[in-house]
mmCIF file of C-alpha atoms in Angstrom:
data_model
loop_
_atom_site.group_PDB
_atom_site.id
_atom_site.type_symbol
_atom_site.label_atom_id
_atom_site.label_comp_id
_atom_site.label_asym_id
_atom_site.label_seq_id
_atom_site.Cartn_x
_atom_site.Cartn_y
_atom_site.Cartn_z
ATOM 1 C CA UNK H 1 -26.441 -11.543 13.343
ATOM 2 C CA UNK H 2 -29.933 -13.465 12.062
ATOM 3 C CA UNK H 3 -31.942 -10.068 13.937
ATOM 4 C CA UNK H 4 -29.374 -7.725 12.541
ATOM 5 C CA UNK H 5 -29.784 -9.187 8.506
ATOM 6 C CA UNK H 6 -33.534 -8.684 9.536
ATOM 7 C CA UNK H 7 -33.267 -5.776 9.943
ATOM 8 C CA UNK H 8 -31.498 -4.849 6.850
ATOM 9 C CA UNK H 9 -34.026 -6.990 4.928
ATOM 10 C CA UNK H 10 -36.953 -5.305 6.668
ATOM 11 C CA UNK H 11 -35.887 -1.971 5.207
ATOM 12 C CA UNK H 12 -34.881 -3.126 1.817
ATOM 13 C CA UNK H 13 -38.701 -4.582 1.892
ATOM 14 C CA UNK H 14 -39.923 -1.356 3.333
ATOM 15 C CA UNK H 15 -37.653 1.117 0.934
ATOM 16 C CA UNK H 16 -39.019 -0.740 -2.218
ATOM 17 C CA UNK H 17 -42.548 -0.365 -0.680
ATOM 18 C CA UNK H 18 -42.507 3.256 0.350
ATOM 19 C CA UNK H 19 -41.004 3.946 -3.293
ATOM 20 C CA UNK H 20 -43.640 2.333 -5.006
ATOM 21 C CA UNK H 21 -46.012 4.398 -2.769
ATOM 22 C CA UNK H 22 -43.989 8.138 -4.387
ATOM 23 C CA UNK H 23 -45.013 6.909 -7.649
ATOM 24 C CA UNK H 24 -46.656 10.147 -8.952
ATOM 25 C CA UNK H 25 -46.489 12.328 -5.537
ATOM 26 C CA UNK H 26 -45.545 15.564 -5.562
ATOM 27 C CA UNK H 27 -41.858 16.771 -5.665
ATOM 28 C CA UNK H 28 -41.551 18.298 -2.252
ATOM 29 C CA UNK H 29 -43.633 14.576 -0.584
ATOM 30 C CA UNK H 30 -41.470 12.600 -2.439
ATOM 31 C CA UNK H 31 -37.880 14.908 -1.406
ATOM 32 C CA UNK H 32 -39.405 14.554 1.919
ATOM 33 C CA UNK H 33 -40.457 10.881 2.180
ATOM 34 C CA UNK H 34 -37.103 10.217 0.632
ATOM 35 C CA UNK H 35 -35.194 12.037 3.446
ATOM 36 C CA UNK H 36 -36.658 10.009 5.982
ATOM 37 C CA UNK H 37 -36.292 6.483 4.285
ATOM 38 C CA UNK H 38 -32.170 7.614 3.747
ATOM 39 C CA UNK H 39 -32.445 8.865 7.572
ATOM 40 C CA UNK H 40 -33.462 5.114 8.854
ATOM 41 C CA UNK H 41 -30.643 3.493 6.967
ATOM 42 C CA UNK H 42 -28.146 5.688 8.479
ATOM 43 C CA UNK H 43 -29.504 5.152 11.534
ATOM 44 C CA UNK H 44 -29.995 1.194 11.290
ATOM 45 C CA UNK H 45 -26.200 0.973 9.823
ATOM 46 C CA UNK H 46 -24.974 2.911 12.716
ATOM 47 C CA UNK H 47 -26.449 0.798 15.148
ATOM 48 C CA UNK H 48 -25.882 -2.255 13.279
ATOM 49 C CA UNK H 49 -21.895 -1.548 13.040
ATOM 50 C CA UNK H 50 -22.273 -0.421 17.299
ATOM 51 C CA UNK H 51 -23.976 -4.025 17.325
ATOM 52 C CA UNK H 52 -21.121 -5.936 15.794
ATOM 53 C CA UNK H 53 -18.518 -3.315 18.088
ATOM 54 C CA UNK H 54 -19.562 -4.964 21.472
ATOM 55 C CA UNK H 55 -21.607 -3.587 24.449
ATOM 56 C CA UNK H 56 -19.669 -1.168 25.177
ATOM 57 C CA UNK H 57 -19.960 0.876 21.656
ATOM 58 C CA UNK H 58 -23.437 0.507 21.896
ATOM 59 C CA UNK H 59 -23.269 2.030 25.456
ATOM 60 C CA UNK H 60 -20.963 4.928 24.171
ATOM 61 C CA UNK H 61 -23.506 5.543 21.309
ATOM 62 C CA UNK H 62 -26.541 5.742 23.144
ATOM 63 C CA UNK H 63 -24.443 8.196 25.543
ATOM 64 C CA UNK H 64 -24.177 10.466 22.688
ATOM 65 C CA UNK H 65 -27.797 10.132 21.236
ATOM 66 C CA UNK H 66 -28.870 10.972 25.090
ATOM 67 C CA UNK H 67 -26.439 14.019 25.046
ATOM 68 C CA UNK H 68 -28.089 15.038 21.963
ATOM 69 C CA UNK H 69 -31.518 14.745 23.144
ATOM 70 C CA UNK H 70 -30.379 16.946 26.166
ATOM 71 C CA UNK H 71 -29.032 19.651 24.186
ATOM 72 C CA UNK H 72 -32.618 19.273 22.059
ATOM 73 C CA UNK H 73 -34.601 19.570 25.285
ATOM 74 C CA UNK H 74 -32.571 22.360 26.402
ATOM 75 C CA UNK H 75 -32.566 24.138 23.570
ATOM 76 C CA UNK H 76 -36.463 24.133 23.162
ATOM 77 C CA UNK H 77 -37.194 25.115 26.651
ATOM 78 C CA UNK H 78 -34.897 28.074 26.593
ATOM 79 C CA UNK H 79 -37.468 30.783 26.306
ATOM 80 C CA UNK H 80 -38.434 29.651 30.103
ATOM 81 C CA UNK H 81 -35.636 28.442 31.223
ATOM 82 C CA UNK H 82 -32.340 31.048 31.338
ATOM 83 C CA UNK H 83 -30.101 29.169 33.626
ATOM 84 C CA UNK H 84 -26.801 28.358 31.871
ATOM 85 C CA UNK H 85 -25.376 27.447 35.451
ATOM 86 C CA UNK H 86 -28.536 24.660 35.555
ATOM 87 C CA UNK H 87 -27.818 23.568 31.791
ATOM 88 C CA UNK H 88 -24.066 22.961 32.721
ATOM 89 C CA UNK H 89 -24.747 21.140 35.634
ATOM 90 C CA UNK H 90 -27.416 18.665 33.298
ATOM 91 C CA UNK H 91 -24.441 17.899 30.858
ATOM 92 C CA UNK H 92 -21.749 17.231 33.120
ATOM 93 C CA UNK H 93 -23.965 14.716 35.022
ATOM 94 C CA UNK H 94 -24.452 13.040 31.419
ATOM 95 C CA UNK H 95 -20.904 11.739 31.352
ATOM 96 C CA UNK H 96 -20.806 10.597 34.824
ATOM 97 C CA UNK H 97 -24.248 8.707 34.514
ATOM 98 C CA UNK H 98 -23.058 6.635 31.536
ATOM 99 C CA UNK H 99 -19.768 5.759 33.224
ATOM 100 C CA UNK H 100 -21.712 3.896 35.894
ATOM 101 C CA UNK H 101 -23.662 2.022 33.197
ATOM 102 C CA UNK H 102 -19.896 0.867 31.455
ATOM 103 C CA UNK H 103 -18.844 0.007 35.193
ATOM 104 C CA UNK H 104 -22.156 -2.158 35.957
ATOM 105 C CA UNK H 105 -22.256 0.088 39.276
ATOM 106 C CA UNK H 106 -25.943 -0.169 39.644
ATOM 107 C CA UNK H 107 -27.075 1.486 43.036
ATOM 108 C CA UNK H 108 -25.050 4.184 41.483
ATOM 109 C CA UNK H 109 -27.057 4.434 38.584
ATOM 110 C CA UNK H 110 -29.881 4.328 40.395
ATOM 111 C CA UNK H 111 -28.891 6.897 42.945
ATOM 112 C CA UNK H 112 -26.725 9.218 40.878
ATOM 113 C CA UNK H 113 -29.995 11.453 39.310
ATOM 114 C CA UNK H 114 -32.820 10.601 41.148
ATOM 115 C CA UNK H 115 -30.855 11.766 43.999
ATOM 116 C CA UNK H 116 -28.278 13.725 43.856
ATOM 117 C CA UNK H 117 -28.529 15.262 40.868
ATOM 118 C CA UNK H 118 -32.140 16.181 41.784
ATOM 119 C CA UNK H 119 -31.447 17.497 45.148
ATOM 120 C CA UNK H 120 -27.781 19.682 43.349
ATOM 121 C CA UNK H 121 -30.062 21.462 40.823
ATOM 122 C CA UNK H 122 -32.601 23.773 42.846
ATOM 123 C CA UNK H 123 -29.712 24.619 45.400
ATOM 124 C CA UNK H 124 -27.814 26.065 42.684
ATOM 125 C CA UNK H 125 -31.046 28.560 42.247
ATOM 126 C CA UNK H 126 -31.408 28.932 46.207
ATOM 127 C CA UNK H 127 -27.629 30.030 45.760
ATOM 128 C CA UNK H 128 -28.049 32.223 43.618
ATOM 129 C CA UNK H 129 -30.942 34.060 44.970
ATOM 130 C CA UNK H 130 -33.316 33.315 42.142
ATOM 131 C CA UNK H 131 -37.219 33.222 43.311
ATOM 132 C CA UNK H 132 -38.931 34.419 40.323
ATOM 133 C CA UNK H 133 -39.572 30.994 38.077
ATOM 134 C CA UNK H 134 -38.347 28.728 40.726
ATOM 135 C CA UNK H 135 -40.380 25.670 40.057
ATOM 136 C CA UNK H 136 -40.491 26.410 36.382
ATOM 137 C CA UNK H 137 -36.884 26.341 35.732
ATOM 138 C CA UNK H 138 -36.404 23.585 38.787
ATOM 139 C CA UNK H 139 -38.676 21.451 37.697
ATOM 140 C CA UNK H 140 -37.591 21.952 33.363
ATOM 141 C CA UNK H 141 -33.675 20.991 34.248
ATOM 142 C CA UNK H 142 -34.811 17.614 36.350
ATOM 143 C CA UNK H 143 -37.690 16.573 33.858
ATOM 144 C CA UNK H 144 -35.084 17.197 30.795
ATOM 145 C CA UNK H 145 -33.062 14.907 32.937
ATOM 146 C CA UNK H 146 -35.059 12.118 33.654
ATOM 147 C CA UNK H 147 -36.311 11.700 30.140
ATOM 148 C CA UNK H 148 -33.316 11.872 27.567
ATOM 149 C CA UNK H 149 -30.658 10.764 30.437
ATOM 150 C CA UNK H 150 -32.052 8.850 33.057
ATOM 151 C CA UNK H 151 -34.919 7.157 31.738
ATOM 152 C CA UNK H 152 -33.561 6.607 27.906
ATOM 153 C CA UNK H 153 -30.414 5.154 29.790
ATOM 154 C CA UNK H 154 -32.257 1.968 30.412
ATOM 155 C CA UNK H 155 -31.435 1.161 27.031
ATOM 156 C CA UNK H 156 -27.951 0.798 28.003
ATOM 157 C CA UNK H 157 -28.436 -0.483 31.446
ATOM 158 C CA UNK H 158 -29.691 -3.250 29.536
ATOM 159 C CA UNK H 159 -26.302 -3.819 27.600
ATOM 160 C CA UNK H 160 -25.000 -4.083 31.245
ATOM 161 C CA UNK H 161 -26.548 -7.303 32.191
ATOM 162 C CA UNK H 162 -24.878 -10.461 32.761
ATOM 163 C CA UNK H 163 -24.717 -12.832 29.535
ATOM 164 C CA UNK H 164 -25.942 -15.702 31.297
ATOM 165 C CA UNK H 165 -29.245 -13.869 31.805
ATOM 166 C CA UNK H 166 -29.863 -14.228 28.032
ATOM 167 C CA UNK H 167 -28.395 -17.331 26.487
ATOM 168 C CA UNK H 168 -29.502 -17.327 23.231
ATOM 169 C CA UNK H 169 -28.511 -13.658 22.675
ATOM 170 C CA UNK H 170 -26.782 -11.577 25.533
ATOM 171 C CA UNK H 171 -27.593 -8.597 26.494
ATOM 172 C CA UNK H 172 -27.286 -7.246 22.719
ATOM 173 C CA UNK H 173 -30.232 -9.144 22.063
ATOM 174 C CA UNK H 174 -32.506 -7.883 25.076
ATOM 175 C CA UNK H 175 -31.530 -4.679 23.305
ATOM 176 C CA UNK H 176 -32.343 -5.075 20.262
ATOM 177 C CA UNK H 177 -35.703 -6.705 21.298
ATOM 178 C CA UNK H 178 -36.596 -3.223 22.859
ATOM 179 C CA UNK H 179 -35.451 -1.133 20.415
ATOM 180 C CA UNK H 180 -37.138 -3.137 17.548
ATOM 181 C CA UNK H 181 -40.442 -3.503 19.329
ATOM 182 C CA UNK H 182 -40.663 0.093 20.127
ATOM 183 C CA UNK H 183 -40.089 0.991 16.512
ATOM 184 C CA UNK H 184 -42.677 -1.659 15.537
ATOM 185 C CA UNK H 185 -45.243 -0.203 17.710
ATOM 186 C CA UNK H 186 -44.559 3.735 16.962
ATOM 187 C CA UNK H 187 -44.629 2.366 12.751
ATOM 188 C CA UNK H 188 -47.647 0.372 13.186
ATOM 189 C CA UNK H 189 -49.834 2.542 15.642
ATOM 190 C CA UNK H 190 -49.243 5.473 12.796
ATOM 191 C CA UNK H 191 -50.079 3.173 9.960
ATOM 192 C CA UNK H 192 -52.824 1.299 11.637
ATOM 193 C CA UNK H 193 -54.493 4.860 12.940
ATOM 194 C CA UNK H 194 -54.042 6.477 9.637
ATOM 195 C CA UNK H 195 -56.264 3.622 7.704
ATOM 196 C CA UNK H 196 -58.818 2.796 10.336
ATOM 197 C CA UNK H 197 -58.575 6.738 13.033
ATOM 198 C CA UNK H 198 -62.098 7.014 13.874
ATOM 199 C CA UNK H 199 -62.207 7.492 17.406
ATOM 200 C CA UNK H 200 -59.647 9.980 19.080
ATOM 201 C CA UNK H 201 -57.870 9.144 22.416
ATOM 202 C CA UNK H 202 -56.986 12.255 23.509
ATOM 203 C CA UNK H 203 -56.962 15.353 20.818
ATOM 204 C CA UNK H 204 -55.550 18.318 22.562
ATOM 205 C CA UNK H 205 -52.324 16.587 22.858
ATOM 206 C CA UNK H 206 -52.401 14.457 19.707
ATOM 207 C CA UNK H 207 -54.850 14.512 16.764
ATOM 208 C CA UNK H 208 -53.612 11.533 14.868
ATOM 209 C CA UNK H 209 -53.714 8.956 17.938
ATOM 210 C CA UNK H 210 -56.759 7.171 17.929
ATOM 211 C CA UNK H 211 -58.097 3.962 20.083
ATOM 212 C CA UNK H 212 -57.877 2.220 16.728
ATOM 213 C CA UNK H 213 -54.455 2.963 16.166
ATOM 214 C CA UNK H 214 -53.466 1.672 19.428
ATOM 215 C CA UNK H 215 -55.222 -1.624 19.858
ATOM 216 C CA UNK H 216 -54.098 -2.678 16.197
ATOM 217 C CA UNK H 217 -51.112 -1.449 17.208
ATOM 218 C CA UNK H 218 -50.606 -3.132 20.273
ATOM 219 C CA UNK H 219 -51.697 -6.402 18.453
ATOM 220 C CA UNK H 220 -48.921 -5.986 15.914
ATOM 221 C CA UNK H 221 -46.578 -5.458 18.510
ATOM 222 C CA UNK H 222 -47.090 -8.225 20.458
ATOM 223 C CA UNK H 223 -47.161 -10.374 17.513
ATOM 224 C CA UNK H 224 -43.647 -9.163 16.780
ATOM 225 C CA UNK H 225 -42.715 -9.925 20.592
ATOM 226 C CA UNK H 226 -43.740 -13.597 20.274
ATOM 227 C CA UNK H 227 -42.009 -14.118 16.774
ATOM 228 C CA UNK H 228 -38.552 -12.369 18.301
ATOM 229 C CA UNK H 229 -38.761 -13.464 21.709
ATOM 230 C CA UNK H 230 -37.323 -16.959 21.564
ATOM 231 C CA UNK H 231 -34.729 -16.089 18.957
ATOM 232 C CA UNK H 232 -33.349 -13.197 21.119
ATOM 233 C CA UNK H 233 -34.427 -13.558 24.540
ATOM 234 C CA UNK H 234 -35.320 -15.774 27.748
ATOM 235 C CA UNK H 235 -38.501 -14.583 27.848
ATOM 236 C CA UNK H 236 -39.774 -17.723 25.595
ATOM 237 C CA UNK H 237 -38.147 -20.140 28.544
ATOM 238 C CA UNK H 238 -36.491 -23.115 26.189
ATOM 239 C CA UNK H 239 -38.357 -22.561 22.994
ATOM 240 C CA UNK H 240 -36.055 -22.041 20.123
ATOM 241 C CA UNK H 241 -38.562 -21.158 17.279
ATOM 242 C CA UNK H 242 -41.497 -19.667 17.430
ATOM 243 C CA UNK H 243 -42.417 -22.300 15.629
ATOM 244 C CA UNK H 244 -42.518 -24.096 18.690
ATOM 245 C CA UNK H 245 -44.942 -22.370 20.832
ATOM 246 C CA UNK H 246 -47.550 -23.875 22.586
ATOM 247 C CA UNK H 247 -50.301 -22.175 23.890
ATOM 248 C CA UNK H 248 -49.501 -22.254 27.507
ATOM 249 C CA UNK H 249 -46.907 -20.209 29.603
ATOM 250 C CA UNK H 250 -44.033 -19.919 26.586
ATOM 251 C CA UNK H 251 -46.336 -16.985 25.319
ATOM 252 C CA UNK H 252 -46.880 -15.252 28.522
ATOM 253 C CA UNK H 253 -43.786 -13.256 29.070
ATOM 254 C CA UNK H 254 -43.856 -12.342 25.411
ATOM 255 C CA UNK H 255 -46.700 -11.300 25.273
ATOM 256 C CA UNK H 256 -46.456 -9.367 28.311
ATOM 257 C CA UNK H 257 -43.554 -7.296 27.217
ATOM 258 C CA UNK H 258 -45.115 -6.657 23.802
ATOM 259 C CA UNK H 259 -48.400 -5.171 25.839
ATOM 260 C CA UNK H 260 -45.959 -3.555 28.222
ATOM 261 C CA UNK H 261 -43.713 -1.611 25.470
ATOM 262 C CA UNK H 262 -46.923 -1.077 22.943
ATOM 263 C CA UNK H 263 -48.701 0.831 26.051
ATOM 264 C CA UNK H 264 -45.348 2.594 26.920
ATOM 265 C CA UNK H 265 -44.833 3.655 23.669
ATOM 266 C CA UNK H 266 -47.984 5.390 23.393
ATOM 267 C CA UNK H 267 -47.421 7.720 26.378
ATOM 268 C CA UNK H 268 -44.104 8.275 25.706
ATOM 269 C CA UNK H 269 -45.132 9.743 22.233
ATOM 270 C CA UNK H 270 -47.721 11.497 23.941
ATOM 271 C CA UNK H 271 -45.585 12.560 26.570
ATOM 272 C CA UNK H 272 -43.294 14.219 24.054
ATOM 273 C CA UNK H 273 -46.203 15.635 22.313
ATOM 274 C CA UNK H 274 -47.495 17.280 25.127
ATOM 275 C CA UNK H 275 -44.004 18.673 25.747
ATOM 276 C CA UNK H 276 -44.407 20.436 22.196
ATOM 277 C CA UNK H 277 -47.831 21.387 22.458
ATOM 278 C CA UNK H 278 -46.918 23.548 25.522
ATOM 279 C CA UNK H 279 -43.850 24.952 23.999
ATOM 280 C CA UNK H 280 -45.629 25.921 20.699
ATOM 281 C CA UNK H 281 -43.700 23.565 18.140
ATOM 282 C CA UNK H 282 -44.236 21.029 15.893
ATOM 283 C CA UNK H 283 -40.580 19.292 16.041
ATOM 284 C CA UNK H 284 -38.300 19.206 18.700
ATOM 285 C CA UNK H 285 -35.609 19.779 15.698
ATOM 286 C CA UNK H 286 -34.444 19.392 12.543
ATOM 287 C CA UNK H 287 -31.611 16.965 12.362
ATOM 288 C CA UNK H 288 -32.674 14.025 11.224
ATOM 289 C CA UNK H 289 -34.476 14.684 6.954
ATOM 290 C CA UNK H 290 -38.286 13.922 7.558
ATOM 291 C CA UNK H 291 -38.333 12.896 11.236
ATOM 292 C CA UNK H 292 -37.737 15.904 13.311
ATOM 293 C CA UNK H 293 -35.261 15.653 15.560
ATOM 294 C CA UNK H 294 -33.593 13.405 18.289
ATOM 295 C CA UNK H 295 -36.102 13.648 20.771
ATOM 296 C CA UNK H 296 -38.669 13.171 18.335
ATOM 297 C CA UNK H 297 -37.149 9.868 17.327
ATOM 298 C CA UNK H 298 -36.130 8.527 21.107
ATOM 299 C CA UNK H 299 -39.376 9.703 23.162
ATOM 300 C CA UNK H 300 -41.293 6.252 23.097
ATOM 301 C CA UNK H 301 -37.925 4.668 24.269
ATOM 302 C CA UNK H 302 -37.891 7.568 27.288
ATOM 303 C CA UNK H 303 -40.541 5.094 28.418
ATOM 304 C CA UNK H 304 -40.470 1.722 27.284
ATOM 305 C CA UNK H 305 -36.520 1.209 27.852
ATOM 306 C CA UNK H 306 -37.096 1.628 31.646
ATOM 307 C CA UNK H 307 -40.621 -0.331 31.540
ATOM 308 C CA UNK H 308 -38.583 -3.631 29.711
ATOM 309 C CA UNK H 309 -35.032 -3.249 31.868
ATOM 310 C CA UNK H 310 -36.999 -3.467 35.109
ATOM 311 C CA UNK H 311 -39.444 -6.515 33.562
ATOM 312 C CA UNK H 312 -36.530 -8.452 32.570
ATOM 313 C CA UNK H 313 -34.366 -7.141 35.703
ATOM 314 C CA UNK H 314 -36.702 -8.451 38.666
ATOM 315 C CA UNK H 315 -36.998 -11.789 36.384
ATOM 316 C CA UNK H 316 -33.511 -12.750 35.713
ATOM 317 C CA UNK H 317 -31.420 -11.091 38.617
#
């Protein structure tokens, strides 16, 4: 509840802030700036109220963000990819992936996708006959997959864990500790880049990230890691404050999985860029007011949630 009022004060600071900032803008900035500030308290009270719902709303929730970042992906890459029977096949497997998360089955979670699913989806074209943009429309139904299903999942995989794993805040907590950082780090990399850009990391894909951005970036998240980490996590061993740190091995761990989701950020981002560079877009939608769309707003996370449920997995299990 302490992370969750936080929050809520975090944006209050921020809305007041980014106001300010409108003072004198023009009217079509300001309309748009204003869209997106009334677009992140939707989306913080809808997470908030999953929060206080339990695991298992969260779970259902991020179900049906990962459904909608399917549909997204799908959507985008259907001037190369015309396979309908391919694009039903990718939705029904949705359902069926999250139900293994809500049952903590985890070899089937692990299996299910990676496996199965990626061996069912090119026999359906062998099936049917269809040579002519084999790989293409193979390889766009598993990618579309692994990013807004399987690797986004994570997120919830978390939620799965055992509460003894986290005493000081469940599994809700390891949650919130990803989904906060990775926020942190796509805010701050933006802001940081866009004051002190000079030197581009890699253009043709993305024009705004620059090494500056990053490494101020990555030092704001990690700062952020070893404030939240012992109020939320294990990862701070019995520290209760981060008040209470000493420079020794309480700020390893943090400071590890601040570096880990600050780096896996970035190529997520870039990931997603690349995905729109190739397909000729700017956005990947239009459905949330001055952010783009769902896939736009989950791609770091198609990254970092697997990155952090594997770090805390093989040192907690």
């Amino acid at each position: 509840m302490t992370v969750l009022s936080g929050i809520i004060a975090a944006l209050v600071v921020g809305t007041v802030v980014r106001l300010s900032l409108l003072v004198g803008k023009e009217t079509e900035t300001r309309q748009k700036k204003v869209g997106s500030l009334i677009a992140w308290w939707v989306l913080a009270m809808v997470f908030t109220i999953a929060s206080l719902l339990g695991t298992s709303a969260l779970i259902l929730l991020i179900g049906v963000i990962s459904f909608m970042g399917l549909r997204e992906f799908l959507e985008i890459t259907d001037s190369r990819f015309h396979e309908k029977p391919l694009q039903t096949i990718a939705f029904l497997a949705l359902p069926v992936h999250y139900l293994f998360i809500l049952l903590k089955w985890y070899e089937a979670f692990w299996i299910f996708i990676p496996s199965i699913i990626f061996l069912l989806l090119p026999i359906r074209l062998i099936l049917a006959g269809h040579t002519e943009g084999y790989i293409e429309k193979a390889s766009m139904a598993t990618w579309g997959l692994f990013l807004t299903v399987y690797g986004f999942s994570h997120s919830g995989l978390l939620l799965s864990l055992p509460e003894e794993i986290n005493p000081s805040g469940g599994p809700i907590g390891l949650f919130l500790f990803l989904v906060i950082l990775t926020e942190v780090n796509d805010i701050a990399q933006a802001l940081w880049g866009r004051k002190f850009g000079r030197t581009k990391v890699v253009p043709n894909v993305s024009p705004n990230k620059s090494w500056e951005g990053l490494l101020l970036g990555m030092l704001t998240t990690v700062t952020v890691a070893i404030v939240l980490a012992p109020l939320i996590t294990p990862l701070a061993g019995d520290i209760r404050s981060p008040l209470e740190f000493r420079f020794g091995v309480e700020l390893i761990l943090p400071t590890a999985a601040g570096l880990l989701i600050a780096i896996g950020g970035f190529f997520g981002d870039l990931n997603m860029s690349a995905v729109k560079r190739d397909l000729g877009i700017k956005d990947a939608g239009h459905l949330i007011p001055g952010q783009g769309g769902i896939l736009d707003r989950i791609d770091s996370l198609t990254y970092t949630a697997p990155l952090f449920f594997y770090f805390v997995y093989f040192l907690y299990r």
